[in-house]
Amino acid sequence: MIEYYDASFGLFLLIRDRFGQDAICRIILGIDTLERADGPAIIKLTNKVLNTDIIQLVEDFHFPKTGLYMDPLFPGMGKFKNLSISEGCLVLVVESDSPAEKAGIRENDVIYRINDKDVKTNIDFELVIYEFMHQQNITVNIWRENVGEVVVDLNLSS
């Protein structure tokens, strides 16, 4: 089971947006120069490269929690589960009292589009959430077996 948000992926997005793609390359190149590439050494290197306090940057960052746990739905998996859709993210768990539950998203729904952007994998999902995270609501297109397409508004401001 894969949680919808991976902290390291979010950190790379945050660094890229605040400091540029080149900053990530400089950090990666700097790691090769470290005698020991443990957590404290990488934090120190990152602070030096970015001229910032990465711990504070992370503490100040907020990524919307949707309450969804999903796996990518691949064509073979869709056939195995007798679904009439072959791509998207299969909802495995919807946390109770979460924005996803309040929006009406259910287990076994397949999320395949958000704000008119196709969602085929968890990374697609994370990228779209990141792109629109400053909006209060996003439009989520779902395929629900025996119902068809369902469109819900998912609140990101919770």
mmCIF file of N, CA, C and O in Angstrom, residues 43 47 52-61:
data_model
loop_
_atom_site.group_PDB
_atom_site.id
_atom_site.type_symbol
_atom_site.label_atom_id
_atom_site.label_comp_id
_atom_site.label_asym_id
_atom_site.label_seq_id
_atom_site.Cartn_x
_atom_site.Cartn_y
_atom_site.Cartn_z
ATOM 1 N N ILE A 43 22.160 17.312 5.354
ATOM 2 C CA ILE A 43 21.479 18.543 5.777
ATOM 3 C C ILE A 43 22.453 19.718 5.748
ATOM 4 O O ILE A 43 22.127 20.796 5.230
ATOM 5 N N ASN A 47 22.076 22.942 3.326
ATOM 6 C CA ASN A 47 22.039 24.304 3.863
ATOM 7 C C ASN A 47 23.085 25.190 3.205
ATOM 8 O O ASN A 47 22.812 26.345 2.872
ATOM 9 N N THR A 52 20.340 28.330 3.167
ATOM 10 C CA THR A 52 19.084 28.364 3.908
ATOM 11 C C THR A 52 19.130 27.332 5.016
ATOM 12 O O THR A 52 20.086 26.565 5.122
ATOM 13 N N ASP A 53 18.110 27.300 5.824
ATOM 14 C CA ASP A 53 17.932 26.282 6.855
ATOM 15 C C ASP A 53 16.883 25.306 6.340
ATOM 16 O O ASP A 53 15.681 25.584 6.402
ATOM 17 N N ILE A 54 17.329 24.177 5.808
ATOM 18 C CA ILE A 54 16.425 23.215 5.174
ATOM 19 C C ILE A 54 15.420 22.652 6.177
ATOM 20 O O ILE A 54 14.264 22.406 5.823
ATOM 21 N N ILE A 55 15.821 22.491 7.425
ATOM 22 C CA ILE A 55 14.903 21.985 8.453
ATOM 23 C C ILE A 55 13.747 22.969 8.632
ATOM 24 O O ILE A 55 12.579 22.570 8.659
ATOM 25 N N GLN A 56 14.050 24.248 8.706
ATOM 26 C CA GLN A 56 13.000 25.265 8.853
ATOM 27 C C GLN A 56 12.122 25.316 7.607
ATOM 28 O O GLN A 56 10.911 25.456 7.692
ATOM 29 N N LEU A 57 12.746 25.186 6.442
ATOM 30 C CA LEU A 57 11.992 25.187 5.184
ATOM 31 C C LEU A 57 10.973 24.054 5.169
ATOM 32 O O LEU A 57 9.814 24.242 4.799
ATOM 33 N N VAL A 58 11.389 22.884 5.599
ATOM 34 C CA VAL A 58 10.501 21.724 5.645
ATOM 35 C C VAL A 58 9.404 21.928 6.696
ATOM 36 O O VAL A 58 8.239 21.622 6.447
ATOM 37 N N GLU A 59 9.762 22.452 7.850
ATOM 38 C CA GLU A 59 8.764 22.673 8.900
ATOM 39 C C GLU A 59 7.694 23.661 8.455
ATOM 40 O O GLU A 59 6.538 23.552 8.850
ATOM 41 N N ASP A 60 8.069 24.634 7.639
ATOM 42 C CA ASP A 60 7.131 25.654 7.174
ATOM 43 C C ASP A 60 6.284 25.187 5.991
ATOM 44 O O ASP A 60 5.302 25.838 5.637
ATOM 45 N N PHE A 61 6.657 24.063 5.378
ATOM 46 C CA PHE A 61 5.967 23.580 4.194
ATOM 47 C C PHE A 61 4.746 22.757 4.591
ATOM 48 O O PHE A 61 4.797 21.918 5.473
#
